[in-house]
């Protein structure tokens, strides 16, 4: 046996054990790493506001606390409005349930020639086995729902704590990171950090402004139609449509359509038409003007980045995909050499198929004429 073989086997086993240990640790900590990544992007988003307040003499810790307090108040207000709306809607549905049931039974009796009554239907539903099983499963799932809510609150608290430390100790964090890098690399890291702050903050602020405009527009519609809980629905549409990429507008419009349908089915159709029209106005008029200086990326690139982010990190990836891609595009744009584009109609798409055919015919006739000119005789020239 060669002398190096036992050492090689021990080294291979040690490397395999380290790989397995690292893989196990990564899978155990992937949730924490995702929370830290989301907290980092949240800290980048509030960095412009914290930086302005700190530049005016306020301590960064206090400035960060005030910004987070404003975010917390906004979130709690949104939850309270949405909760009151849902609670009131559920109470109205419970109170009007007998009337809905009577109208359904009358329609069934008229069209199918049956003799159903509300008392019979209620007794059959209350005595059914599936209802009892559903009640038992719901009672057993209360603990699971409570555990899920506690886990979500703990995750949210973790994200806010990490984000607070990242924002409050931003200069110290950048100094610690640059201390282990050579001067040339320090400049690049600081430049990338600045671009990330600009793009992420600009993305958040432009989305917030579009959410405000969307909420006001939908609030006017809901008030005109007389849809109940118009303020809460407007806040819901504004936030969900802007902070859930790509499909947020249609998800946000589903709840107002459902509530408008309880008032009048035609109102639900008007809400649907308004949501579709406003989405086109936002995509082609409002969004290009507001995001041209902050997150200037092609809509197809934004859509692809959202899909890729969702596949990698789920909802977190969908949320941070657009600012991350915008940051990468802006950072790489400084190192890609660009040239002036030639003044060719084909660049603007002005050359059509018919024009190309005419140009080919003219070229063919010109060549045919040139070929026929040497065949002429001197007599023809004298004539």
Short mmCIF file of N, CA and C in Angstrom, two decimals, residues 102-199:
data_model
loop_
_atom_site.label_atom_id
_atom_site.label_comp_id
_atom_site.label_asym_id
_atom_site.label_seq_id
_atom_site.Cartn_x
_atom_site.Cartn_y
_atom_site.Cartn_z
N UNK A 102 -83.33 31.99 1.55
CA UNK A 102 -84.72 31.98 1.04
C UNK A 102 -84.77 32.27 -0.45
N UNK A 103 -83.98 33.25 -0.91
CA UNK A 103 -83.98 33.56 -2.34
C UNK A 103 -83.44 32.39 -3.16
N UNK A 104 -82.43 31.70 -2.63
CA UNK A 104 -81.88 30.54 -3.34
C UNK A 104 -82.89 29.40 -3.38
N UNK A 105 -83.60 29.18 -2.28
CA UNK A 105 -84.60 28.10 -2.24
C UNK A 105 -85.76 28.41 -3.17
N UNK A 106 -86.22 29.66 -3.20
CA UNK A 106 -87.31 30.04 -4.10
C UNK A 106 -86.91 29.88 -5.56
N UNK A 107 -85.67 30.27 -5.89
CA UNK A 107 -85.20 30.10 -7.28
C UNK A 107 -85.12 28.62 -7.65
N UNK A 108 -84.66 27.79 -6.71
CA UNK A 108 -84.58 26.34 -6.98
C UNK A 108 -85.96 25.73 -7.15
N UNK A 109 -86.91 26.13 -6.32
CA UNK A 109 -88.27 25.58 -6.43
C UNK A 109 -88.95 26.00 -7.73
N UNK A 110 -88.68 27.23 -8.18
CA UNK A 110 -89.31 27.70 -9.41
C UNK A 110 -88.73 27.04 -10.66
N UNK A 111 -87.44 26.82 -10.67
CA UNK A 111 -86.80 26.30 -11.89
C UNK A 111 -86.75 24.78 -11.93
N UNK A 112 -86.72 24.13 -10.79
CA UNK A 112 -86.60 22.66 -10.77
C UNK A 112 -87.86 21.99 -10.21
N UNK A 113 -88.91 22.80 -9.93
CA UNK A 113 -90.21 22.26 -9.48
C UNK A 113 -90.05 21.38 -8.23
N UNK A 114 -89.30 21.88 -7.29
CA UNK A 114 -89.13 21.18 -6.02
C UNK A 114 -89.95 21.88 -4.94
N UNK A 115 -89.99 21.27 -3.75
CA UNK A 115 -90.75 21.82 -2.63
C UNK A 115 -89.85 21.92 -1.39
N UNK A 116 -88.72 22.55 -1.56
CA UNK A 116 -87.79 22.70 -0.46
C UNK A 116 -88.24 23.83 0.47
N UNK A 117 -87.85 23.71 1.72
CA UNK A 117 -88.12 24.76 2.71
C UNK A 117 -86.84 25.04 3.48
N UNK A 118 -86.77 26.23 4.07
CA UNK A 118 -85.55 26.61 4.78
C UNK A 118 -85.32 25.74 6.00
N UNK A 119 -86.38 25.34 6.67
CA UNK A 119 -86.23 24.50 7.88
C UNK A 119 -85.64 23.14 7.52
N UNK A 120 -86.10 22.55 6.42
CA UNK A 120 -85.56 21.26 6.01
C UNK A 120 -84.09 21.36 5.62
N UNK A 121 -83.75 22.43 4.89
CA UNK A 121 -82.36 22.60 4.48
C UNK A 121 -81.46 22.81 5.68
N UNK A 122 -81.89 23.61 6.66
CA UNK A 122 -81.07 23.84 7.85
C UNK A 122 -80.89 22.56 8.65
N UNK A 123 -81.97 21.78 8.80
CA UNK A 123 -81.84 20.52 9.55
C UNK A 123 -80.92 19.53 8.86
N UNK A 124 -81.01 19.46 7.53
CA UNK A 124 -80.14 18.53 6.80
C UNK A 124 -78.68 18.95 6.88
N UNK A 125 -78.43 20.27 6.87
CA UNK A 125 -77.05 20.74 6.97
C UNK A 125 -76.48 20.52 8.37
N UNK A 126 -77.29 20.80 9.40
CA UNK A 126 -76.81 20.66 10.78
C UNK A 126 -76.59 19.19 11.16
N UNK A 127 -77.36 18.29 10.57
CA UNK A 127 -77.23 16.87 10.90
C UNK A 127 -76.25 16.13 9.98
N UNK A 128 -75.67 16.82 9.04
CA UNK A 128 -74.75 16.16 8.10
C UNK A 128 -73.43 15.82 8.78
N UNK A 129 -72.84 14.73 8.31
CA UNK A 129 -71.58 14.29 8.91
C UNK A 129 -70.40 15.16 8.54
N UNK A 130 -70.41 15.74 7.34
CA UNK A 130 -69.27 16.55 6.91
C UNK A 130 -69.15 17.82 7.75
N UNK A 131 -70.33 18.37 8.20
CA UNK A 131 -70.25 19.57 9.04
C UNK A 131 -69.64 19.26 10.40
N UNK A 132 -70.04 18.13 10.98
CA UNK A 132 -69.46 17.75 12.26
C UNK A 132 -67.96 17.47 12.13
N UNK A 133 -67.59 16.81 11.06
CA UNK A 133 -66.17 16.55 10.85
C UNK A 133 -65.39 17.85 10.64
N UNK A 134 -66.01 18.80 9.93
CA UNK A 134 -65.34 20.08 9.71
C UNK A 134 -65.16 20.84 11.02
N UNK A 135 -66.16 20.81 11.89
CA UNK A 135 -66.05 21.49 13.18
C UNK A 135 -64.96 20.85 14.02
N UNK A 136 -64.88 19.52 14.01
CA UNK A 136 -63.83 18.84 14.77
C UNK A 136 -62.44 19.18 14.23
N UNK A 137 -62.30 19.18 12.93
CA UNK A 137 -60.99 19.51 12.34
C UNK A 137 -60.62 20.97 12.60
N UNK A 138 -61.62 21.85 12.59
CA UNK A 138 -61.35 23.26 12.87
C UNK A 138 -60.92 23.46 14.31
N UNK A 139 -61.57 22.74 15.24
CA UNK A 139 -61.18 22.85 16.64
C UNK A 139 -59.77 22.31 16.86
N UNK A 140 -59.43 21.23 16.15
CA UNK A 140 -58.09 20.68 16.30
C UNK A 140 -57.03 21.54 15.64
N UNK A 141 -57.44 22.33 14.61
CA UNK A 141 -56.48 23.17 13.91
C UNK A 141 -56.28 24.55 14.51
N UNK A 142 -56.98 24.84 15.61
CA UNK A 142 -56.79 26.14 16.25
C UNK A 142 -55.37 26.29 16.76
N UNK A 143 -54.82 25.22 17.33
CA UNK A 143 -53.45 25.28 17.83
C UNK A 143 -52.45 25.48 16.69
N UNK A 144 -52.72 24.83 15.57
CA UNK A 144 -51.82 25.01 14.42
C UNK A 144 -51.85 26.45 13.91
N UNK A 145 -53.05 27.03 13.85
CA UNK A 145 -53.16 28.42 13.41
C UNK A 145 -52.47 29.36 14.39
N UNK A 146 -52.63 29.09 15.68
CA UNK A 146 -51.97 29.93 16.68
C UNK A 146 -50.45 29.82 16.57
N UNK A 147 -49.96 28.60 16.37
CA UNK A 147 -48.51 28.42 16.22
C UNK A 147 -48.00 29.13 14.96
N UNK A 148 -48.78 29.08 13.88
CA UNK A 148 -48.38 29.77 12.65
C UNK A 148 -48.33 31.28 12.85
N UNK A 149 -49.33 31.82 13.57
CA UNK A 149 -49.34 33.26 13.82
C UNK A 149 -48.17 33.68 14.70
N UNK A 150 -47.88 32.88 15.73
CA UNK A 150 -46.75 33.20 16.60
C UNK A 150 -45.44 33.11 15.82
N UNK A 151 -45.32 32.09 14.96
CA UNK A 151 -44.12 31.98 14.14
C UNK A 151 -43.96 33.15 13.18
N UNK A 152 -45.08 33.60 12.59
CA UNK A 152 -45.01 34.76 11.70
C UNK A 152 -44.63 36.04 12.44
N UNK A 153 -45.18 36.23 13.65
CA UNK A 153 -44.81 37.40 14.44
C UNK A 153 -43.33 37.37 14.84
N UNK A 154 -42.84 36.19 15.20
CA UNK A 154 -41.42 36.07 15.55
C UNK A 154 -40.53 36.35 14.34
N UNK A 155 -40.93 35.86 13.18
CA UNK A 155 -40.15 36.12 11.96
C UNK A 155 -40.17 37.61 11.62
N UNK A 156 -41.34 38.25 11.77
CA UNK A 156 -41.43 39.68 11.50
C UNK A 156 -40.57 40.48 12.47
N UNK A 157 -40.58 40.08 13.75
CA UNK A 157 -39.75 40.76 14.73
C UNK A 157 -38.27 40.58 14.41
N UNK A 158 -37.88 39.40 13.96
CA UNK A 158 -36.49 39.16 13.59
C UNK A 158 -36.06 40.05 12.42
N UNK A 159 -36.92 40.16 11.43
CA UNK A 159 -36.60 41.00 10.26
C UNK A 159 -36.46 42.45 10.68
N UNK A 160 -37.35 42.93 11.52
CA UNK A 160 -37.29 44.34 11.94
C UNK A 160 -36.05 44.61 12.79
N UNK A 161 -35.67 43.67 13.66
CA UNK A 161 -34.48 43.88 14.48
C UNK A 161 -33.22 43.94 13.62
N UNK A 162 -33.06 42.99 12.71
CA UNK A 162 -31.89 43.00 11.84
C UNK A 162 -31.88 44.24 10.96
N UNK A 163 -33.04 44.61 10.43
CA UNK A 163 -33.10 45.80 9.59
C UNK A 163 -32.77 47.06 10.39
N UNK A 164 -33.21 47.13 11.64
CA UNK A 164 -32.89 48.28 12.48
C UNK A 164 -31.39 48.38 12.71
N UNK A 165 -30.74 47.27 13.00
CA UNK A 165 -29.29 47.29 13.22
C UNK A 165 -28.54 47.64 11.94
N UNK A 166 -28.99 47.10 10.79
CA UNK A 166 -28.34 47.41 9.52
C UNK A 166 -28.43 48.90 9.20
N UNK A 167 -29.61 49.50 9.47
CA UNK A 167 -29.80 50.91 9.15
C UNK A 167 -29.13 51.83 10.16
N UNK A 168 -29.24 51.49 11.45
CA UNK A 168 -28.66 52.36 12.48
C UNK A 168 -27.13 52.30 12.48
N UNK A 169 -26.56 51.13 12.22
CA UNK A 169 -25.12 50.96 12.21
C UNK A 169 -24.57 50.82 10.80
N UNK A 170 -25.21 51.49 9.83
CA UNK A 170 -24.77 51.40 8.45
C UNK A 170 -23.34 51.84 8.24
N UNK A 171 -22.93 53.03 8.73
CA UNK A 171 -21.52 53.43 8.54
C UNK A 171 -20.53 52.48 9.18
N UNK A 172 -20.86 51.99 10.38
CA UNK A 172 -19.95 51.04 11.03
C UNK A 172 -19.86 49.74 10.26
N UNK A 173 -20.97 49.28 9.71
CA UNK A 173 -20.96 48.05 8.93
C UNK A 173 -20.13 48.22 7.67
N UNK A 174 -20.28 49.34 6.98
CA UNK A 174 -19.47 49.58 5.78
C UNK A 174 -17.99 49.71 6.12
N UNK A 175 -17.68 50.33 7.25
CA UNK A 175 -16.28 50.46 7.66
C UNK A 175 -15.68 49.08 7.98
N UNK A 176 -16.45 48.24 8.64
CA UNK A 176 -15.95 46.90 8.96
C UNK A 176 -15.76 46.07 7.70
N UNK A 177 -16.64 46.23 6.73
CA UNK A 177 -16.51 45.47 5.49
C UNK A 177 -15.32 45.95 4.67
N UNK A 178 -15.10 47.25 4.62
CA UNK A 178 -14.00 47.79 3.84
C UNK A 178 -12.65 47.57 4.51
N UNK A 179 -12.64 47.31 5.80
CA UNK A 179 -11.36 47.13 6.50
C UNK A 179 -10.65 45.85 6.10
N UNK A 180 -11.36 44.90 5.51
CA UNK A 180 -10.74 43.63 5.11
C UNK A 180 -10.49 43.59 3.60
N UNK A 181 -10.63 44.74 2.91
CA UNK A 181 -10.46 44.78 1.47
C UNK A 181 -9.38 45.78 1.10
N UNK A 182 -8.69 45.57 -0.02
CA UNK A 182 -7.72 46.56 -0.49
C UNK A 182 -8.43 47.84 -0.94
N UNK A 183 -7.68 48.96 -1.06
CA UNK A 183 -8.32 50.25 -1.40
C UNK A 183 -9.11 50.22 -2.70
N UNK A 184 -8.61 49.54 -3.73
CA UNK A 184 -9.34 49.50 -5.00
C UNK A 184 -10.69 48.80 -4.86
N UNK A 185 -10.70 47.70 -4.11
CA UNK A 185 -11.94 46.97 -3.88
C UNK A 185 -12.89 47.75 -2.98
N UNK A 186 -12.35 48.53 -2.06
CA UNK A 186 -13.20 49.34 -1.18
C UNK A 186 -14.03 50.33 -1.98
N UNK A 187 -13.42 50.95 -2.97
CA UNK A 187 -14.15 51.91 -3.80
C UNK A 187 -15.30 51.24 -4.55
N UNK A 188 -15.05 50.04 -5.09
CA UNK A 188 -16.08 49.33 -5.82
C UNK A 188 -17.22 48.89 -4.89
N UNK A 189 -16.88 48.43 -3.70
CA UNK A 189 -17.91 47.99 -2.76
C UNK A 189 -18.77 49.17 -2.33
N UNK A 190 -18.15 50.31 -2.03
CA UNK A 190 -18.91 51.48 -1.63
C UNK A 190 -19.78 52.00 -2.77
N UNK A 191 -19.28 51.92 -3.99
CA UNK A 191 -20.07 52.35 -5.14
C UNK A 191 -21.28 51.43 -5.34
N UNK A 192 -21.06 50.12 -5.22
CA UNK A 192 -22.17 49.17 -5.34
C UNK A 192 -23.20 49.38 -4.23
N UNK A 193 -22.71 49.69 -3.03
CA UNK A 193 -23.61 49.94 -1.91
C UNK A 193 -24.47 51.17 -2.18
N UNK A 194 -23.84 52.23 -2.71
CA UNK A 194 -24.58 53.45 -3.01
C UNK A 194 -25.63 53.22 -4.08
N UNK A 195 -25.28 52.46 -5.12
CA UNK A 195 -26.25 52.15 -6.18
C UNK A 195 -27.41 51.34 -5.62
N UNK A 196 -27.11 50.37 -4.75
CA UNK A 196 -28.17 49.55 -4.16
C UNK A 196 -29.12 50.40 -3.32
N UNK A 197 -28.56 51.35 -2.57
CA UNK A 197 -29.40 52.24 -1.75
C UNK A 197 -30.30 53.08 -2.65
N UNK A 198 -29.74 53.65 -3.72
CA UNK A 198 -30.52 54.49 -4.62
C UNK A 198 -31.64 53.71 -5.30
N UNK A 199 -31.31 52.53 -5.81
CA UNK A 199 -32.30 51.75 -6.55
C UNK A 199 -33.38 51.20 -5.63
#
